[in-house]
Amino acid sequence: MCGIVGYVGKPPVVQTLLDCLGRLEYRGYDSAGIAVVNDKGIEIRKRVGKIKELVASIKQKPLDGERLGISHSRWATHGEPTEVNAHPHLDCRGELALVHNGIVENYAELKARLLGQGHRFRSQTDTEVIAHLVEEHAKRLPLAEAFRSALKELRGSYALCLIAKRDPTHLYGARAGSPLIVGLGKGEAFLASDVPAVLARTRRVIYLNEQEVVELSTSGVKLTTLNGAPITRKPSTVSWDLSAAQKEGYDHFMLKEIVEQPSAVEQTLCTRLDAAKGQIAFDRRTRTFLSRLTSQEKFVIIACGTAYHAGLVGEYMLEELAHVPVDVDLASEFRYRAPMLDRDTTVIAITQSGETADTLAGVRLAKEQGAKVLAICNVMGSSIPREADAVIYTHAGPEIAVASTKAYTSQLTVLYLLTLSLAKRRGLVTSARLRELLTTLGRLPKLIERALEVEPAIKRIARRYARARDFYYLGRRYNFPSALEGALKLKEICPRIHAEGYAAGEMKHGPISLIRKGWPVVFLATDSAVYEKVVSNIEEVRARKGECLIIASEGDRAIRRHADALITVPKTEELFSPILAAIPLQLLAYHIARLNGCDIDQPPNLAKSVTVE
Ligand code: M6R
């Protein structure tokens, strides 16, 4: 979703704002803009399209800022992606400029009032009302107070950054429902939607909480509530550095992140797993949380997209090994059902970003109804872990590509840890079997490394199928979610292709009617309790002349005669097979998208984190 950067410091302000904004490109956007305060007042520039269009326009007609400015990449919600609708937005006199991420739900009513008060609007956006609202309040109040008073009138979500001609040394920001962080450098300070924006300059950050307002200058930070009550918070130090958020020689972040999976999973495991002793150690808060689970506990997993698929795999393992009843819900549906939650319910919210609007709303609903909430999250300090009762961080490092890869395999790893730790607590697994499972879990980074060796074979297969326009992905049990995830990866980054994932057993109930000569069907046929059933499904597709691309376990010779294309991954317990199957699925999507000339890291119409409903 929209990227925000605000800066107060030293020249060259425009260059700093553009560099920082460029590091938020991964969020997905369709236009970009910048505003600076200089001796002419507020100067603004906007362009539709990529940030490079904005950069080119500034090269052609330079823009100078002295010490203060804001920039924005917009993902359109209200009004088409045009220059007029791009941010920053100004008040009537062009003396205030602001950028916004979120949705102002009561904008129509506010706009009507402001029009009645004589304000003139230029855009169709909800954001512009905020500029006029601050202008209106600033007629009677100092700027900081006017900003807070305007915020109190907003319904919906916002991360905001404001500058004003009358106050050329201060940058104002606020958040409610959309992420915003403060970066503290030497003689300079930043506001940004996400940490990568500021990493080249500082690793000292303050995560803003809901309904907090911040005033930044080169000499300090003033953090307050919406009512102006002061808040004290120490900055935290980000544990990863800029290299983690750069491509480092890879053509795309997605490929870099696929290749990083052995180390990402290693990071997820490292402080928690002691396979030799048969032990799993979570932090104190999580241990206390887990010790409060009752014998009647039921789990409801809520998540969106790829994280939802991780949750579906979690359902199989938690039910089979830890004997906990599990429901898995799309967060966007969960929030509008009347779920039966009580004190024996734990809602597990799985999310890479920790900011997904639907998952966050689901967390709030769960808490209102008295359920406990455990978050599985990648981004430290983000909203969902802060609202949950406990959090298990995935520690996968920053995931920049819109398509989730290493976050998914790290989420699966956390679910393995959780499942096995509960199975142990409940006495459902013998020590010998537990040690065996934990040993395999500890070997996953190595097994993923071996799974990555399929890339040359995948490239060949991708060449063969790159021109196909429809794909099915089929799997059963633990690899039914893998089928959904494989299809999502492909359609997400290669929008020319239609891809659907199904439970293989569902084929006969409808989807098989579409299979015709040459239709590629990716089968998950690794070693499992349902292997033979999957082979029967493969035969059904072959009987209709579909092309079977089979992902099987190493050493499975018998499968060859069923395959038009065969990819093998290391043989492992069925429980762990989805994490290895994910690798060829991700690589296949990547190489097909590449051959189709797609914008892999920033597919059209998609945003990295969906912070609006
Ligand atoms: O940040 P989250 O994990 O909550 O995001 C959920 C989905 O938006 C996300 O997984 C999305 O489906 C990915 N782009 C898939 O690759």
PDB file of N, CA, C and O in Angstrom, residues 163-191:
ATOM      1  N   ILE A 163       3.615  18.881   6.503  1.00  0.00           N
ATOM      2  CA  ILE A 163       4.559  20.001   6.612  1.00  0.00           C
ATOM      3  C   ILE A 163       3.787  21.305   6.359  1.00  0.00           C
ATOM      4  O   ILE A 163       2.732  21.296   5.713  1.00  0.00           O
ATOM      5  N   ALA A 164       4.342  22.408   6.871  1.00  0.00           N
ATOM      6  CA  ALA A 164       3.653  23.690   6.690  1.00  0.00           C
ATOM      7  C   ALA A 164       4.664  24.790   6.446  1.00  0.00           C
ATOM      8  O   ALA A 164       5.763  24.788   7.009  1.00  0.00           O
ATOM      9  N   LYS A 165       4.237  25.735   5.603  1.00  0.00           N
ATOM     10  CA  LYS A 165       5.098  26.871   5.275  1.00  0.00           C
ATOM     11  C   LYS A 165       5.425  27.681   6.538  1.00  0.00           C
ATOM     12  O   LYS A 165       6.547  28.131   6.733  1.00  0.00           O
ATOM     13  N   ARG A 166       4.424  27.799   7.409  1.00  0.00           N
ATOM     14  CA  ARG A 166       4.620  28.656   8.583  1.00  0.00           C
ATOM     15  C   ARG A 166       5.537  28.024   9.637  1.00  0.00           C
ATOM     16  O   ARG A 166       5.895  28.662  10.615  1.00  0.00           O
ATOM     17  N   ASP A 167       5.876  26.736   9.476  1.00  0.00           N
ATOM     18  CA  ASP A 167       6.691  26.045  10.475  1.00  0.00           C
ATOM     19  C   ASP A 167       7.768  25.225   9.756  1.00  0.00           C
ATOM     20  O   ASP A 167       7.721  23.989   9.731  1.00  0.00           O
ATOM     21  N   PRO A 168       8.767  25.914   9.138  1.00  0.00           N
ATOM     22  CA  PRO A 168       9.692  25.203   8.241  1.00  0.00           C
ATOM     23  C   PRO A 168      10.720  24.334   8.951  1.00  0.00           C
ATOM     24  O   PRO A 168      11.606  23.773   8.301  1.00  0.00           O
ATOM     25  N   THR A 169      10.615  24.175  10.262  1.00  0.00           N
ATOM     26  CA  THR A 169      11.595  23.334  10.967  1.00  0.00           C
ATOM     27  C   THR A 169      10.960  22.081  11.556  1.00  0.00           C
ATOM     28  O   THR A 169      11.635  21.297  12.217  1.00  0.00           O
ATOM     29  N   HIS A 170       9.666  21.882  11.337  1.00  0.00           N
ATOM     30  CA  HIS A 170       9.002  20.739  11.973  1.00  0.00           C
ATOM     31  C   HIS A 170       8.243  19.864  10.984  1.00  0.00           C
ATOM     32  O   HIS A 170       7.623  20.354  10.043  1.00  0.00           O
ATOM     33  N   LEU A 171       8.329  18.588  11.291  1.00  0.00           N
ATOM     34  CA  LEU A 171       7.617  17.576  10.516  1.00  0.00           C
ATOM     35  C   LEU A 171       6.618  16.934  11.477  1.00  0.00           C
ATOM     36  O   LEU A 171       6.991  16.571  12.601  1.00  0.00           O
ATOM     37  N   TYR A 172       5.358  16.800  11.042  1.00  0.00           N
ATOM     38  CA  TYR A 172       4.329  16.224  11.918  1.00  0.00           C
ATOM     39  C   TYR A 172       3.855  14.887  11.359  1.00  0.00           C
ATOM     40  O   TYR A 172       3.737  14.731  10.141  1.00  0.00           O
ATOM     41  N   GLY A 173       3.596  13.957  12.234  1.00  0.00           N
ATOM     42  CA  GLY A 173       3.109  12.650  11.788  1.00  0.00           C
ATOM     43  C   GLY A 173       2.113  12.088  12.775  1.00  0.00           C
ATOM     44  O   GLY A 173       2.054  12.512  13.935  1.00  0.00           O
ATOM     45  N   ALA A 174       1.328  11.111  12.307  1.00  0.00           N
ATOM     46  CA  ALA A 174       0.366  10.454  13.201  1.00  0.00           C
ATOM     47  C   ALA A 174      -0.019   9.123  12.594  1.00  0.00           C
ATOM     48  O   ALA A 174       0.069   8.948  11.378  1.00  0.00           O
ATOM     49  N   ARG A 175      -0.425   8.198  13.440  1.00  0.00           N
ATOM     50  CA  ARG A 175      -0.906   6.924  12.913  1.00  0.00           C
ATOM     51  C   ARG A 175      -2.144   6.419  13.634  1.00  0.00           C
ATOM     52  O   ARG A 175      -2.319   6.636  14.835  1.00  0.00           O
ATOM     53  N   ALA A 176      -3.004   5.776  12.855  1.00  0.00           N
ATOM     54  CA  ALA A 176      -4.154   5.035  13.396  1.00  0.00           C
ATOM     55  C   ALA A 176      -4.492   3.996  12.346  1.00  0.00           C
ATOM     56  O   ALA A 176      -4.996   4.335  11.285  1.00  0.00           O
ATOM     57  N   GLY A 177      -4.122   2.781  12.594  1.00  0.00           N
ATOM     58  CA  GLY A 177      -4.483   1.690  11.683  1.00  0.00           C
ATOM     59  C   GLY A 177      -3.579   1.516  10.477  1.00  0.00           C
ATOM     60  O   GLY A 177      -3.724   0.553   9.738  1.00  0.00           O
ATOM     61  N   SER A 178      -2.653   2.410  10.224  1.00  0.00           N
ATOM     62  CA  SER A 178      -1.686   2.226   9.130  1.00  0.00           C
ATOM     63  C   SER A 178      -0.298   2.478   9.703  1.00  0.00           C
ATOM     64  O   SER A 178      -0.138   3.364  10.538  1.00  0.00           O
ATOM     65  N   PRO A 179       0.694   1.720   9.239  1.00  0.00           N
ATOM     66  CA  PRO A 179       2.003   1.794   9.908  1.00  0.00           C
ATOM     67  C   PRO A 179       2.770   3.096   9.672  1.00  0.00           C
ATOM     68  O   PRO A 179       2.697   3.687   8.599  1.00  0.00           O
ATOM     69  N   LEU A 180       3.505   3.521  10.696  1.00  0.00           N
ATOM     70  CA  LEU A 180       4.386   4.684  10.586  1.00  0.00           C
ATOM     71  C   LEU A 180       5.490   4.548  11.636  1.00  0.00           C
ATOM     72  O   LEU A 180       5.208   4.252  12.795  1.00  0.00           O
ATOM     73  N   ILE A 181       6.721   4.735  11.177  1.00  0.00           N
ATOM     74  CA  ILE A 181       7.833   4.660  12.128  1.00  0.00           C
ATOM     75  C   ILE A 181       8.618   5.970  12.082  1.00  0.00           C
ATOM     76  O   ILE A 181       8.592   6.694  11.090  1.00  0.00           O
ATOM     77  N   VAL A 182       9.315   6.241  13.174  1.00  0.00           N
ATOM     78  CA  VAL A 182      10.203   7.397  13.229  1.00  0.00           C
ATOM     79  C   VAL A 182      11.627   6.862  13.122  1.00  0.00           C
ATOM     80  O   VAL A 182      11.983   5.899  13.796  1.00  0.00           O
ATOM     81  N   GLY A 183      12.449   7.488  12.281  1.00  0.00           N
ATOM     82  CA  GLY A 183      13.871   7.117  12.204  1.00  0.00           C
ATOM     83  C   GLY A 183      14.687   8.273  12.751  1.00  0.00           C
ATOM     84  O   GLY A 183      14.464   9.423  12.359  1.00  0.00           O
ATOM     85  N   LEU A 184      15.614   7.972  13.640  1.00  0.00           N
ATOM     86  CA  LEU A 184      16.394   9.052  14.253  1.00  0.00           C
ATOM     87  C   LEU A 184      17.846   8.968  13.807  1.00  0.00           C
ATOM     88  O   LEU A 184      18.575   8.036  14.179  1.00  0.00           O
ATOM     89  N   GLY A 185      18.263   9.936  12.984  1.00  0.00           N
ATOM     90  CA  GLY A 185      19.655   9.951  12.520  1.00  0.00           C
ATOM     91  C   GLY A 185      20.429  11.047  13.230  1.00  0.00           C
ATOM     92  O   GLY A 185      19.959  11.611  14.225  1.00  0.00           O
ATOM     93  N   LYS A 186      21.649  11.328  12.707  1.00  0.00           N
ATOM     94  CA  LYS A 186      22.458  12.392  13.327  1.00  0.00           C
ATOM     95  C   LYS A 186      22.046  13.720  12.717  1.00  0.00           C
ATOM     96  O   LYS A 186      22.273  13.962  11.528  1.00  0.00           O
ATOM     97  N   GLY A 187      21.405  14.591  13.503  1.00  0.00           N
ATOM     98  CA  GLY A 187      20.953  15.884  12.999  1.00  0.00           C
ATOM     99  C   GLY A 187      19.863  15.765  11.958  1.00  0.00           C
ATOM    100  O   GLY A 187      19.650  16.679  11.148  1.00  0.00           O
ATOM    101  N   GLU A 188      19.183  14.646  11.939  1.00  0.00           N
ATOM    102  CA  GLU A 188      18.089  14.470  10.982  1.00  0.00           C
ATOM    103  C   GLU A 188      17.091  13.453  11.533  1.00  0.00           C
ATOM    104  O   GLU A 188      17.440  12.634  12.393  1.00  0.00           O
ATOM    105  N   ALA A 189      15.870  13.552  11.056  1.00  0.00           N
ATOM    106  CA  ALA A 189      14.846  12.600  11.502  1.00  0.00           C
ATOM    107  C   ALA A 189      13.899  12.302  10.349  1.00  0.00           C
ATOM    108  O   ALA A 189      13.724  13.128   9.444  1.00  0.00           O
ATOM    109  N   PHE A 190      13.316  11.112  10.405  1.00  0.00           N
ATOM    110  CA  PHE A 190      12.476  10.629   9.311  1.00  0.00           C
ATOM    111  C   PHE A 190      11.144  10.128   9.850  1.00  0.00           C
ATOM    112  O   PHE A 190      11.051   9.677  10.996  1.00  0.00           O
ATOM    113  N   LEU A 191      10.167  10.161   8.988  1.00  0.00           N
ATOM    114  CA  LEU A 191       8.948   9.392   9.216  1.00  0.00           C
ATOM    115  C   LEU A 191       8.835   8.474   8.011  1.00  0.00           C
ATOM    116  O   LEU A 191       9.132   8.896   6.883  1.00  0.00           O
TER     117      LEU A 191
END
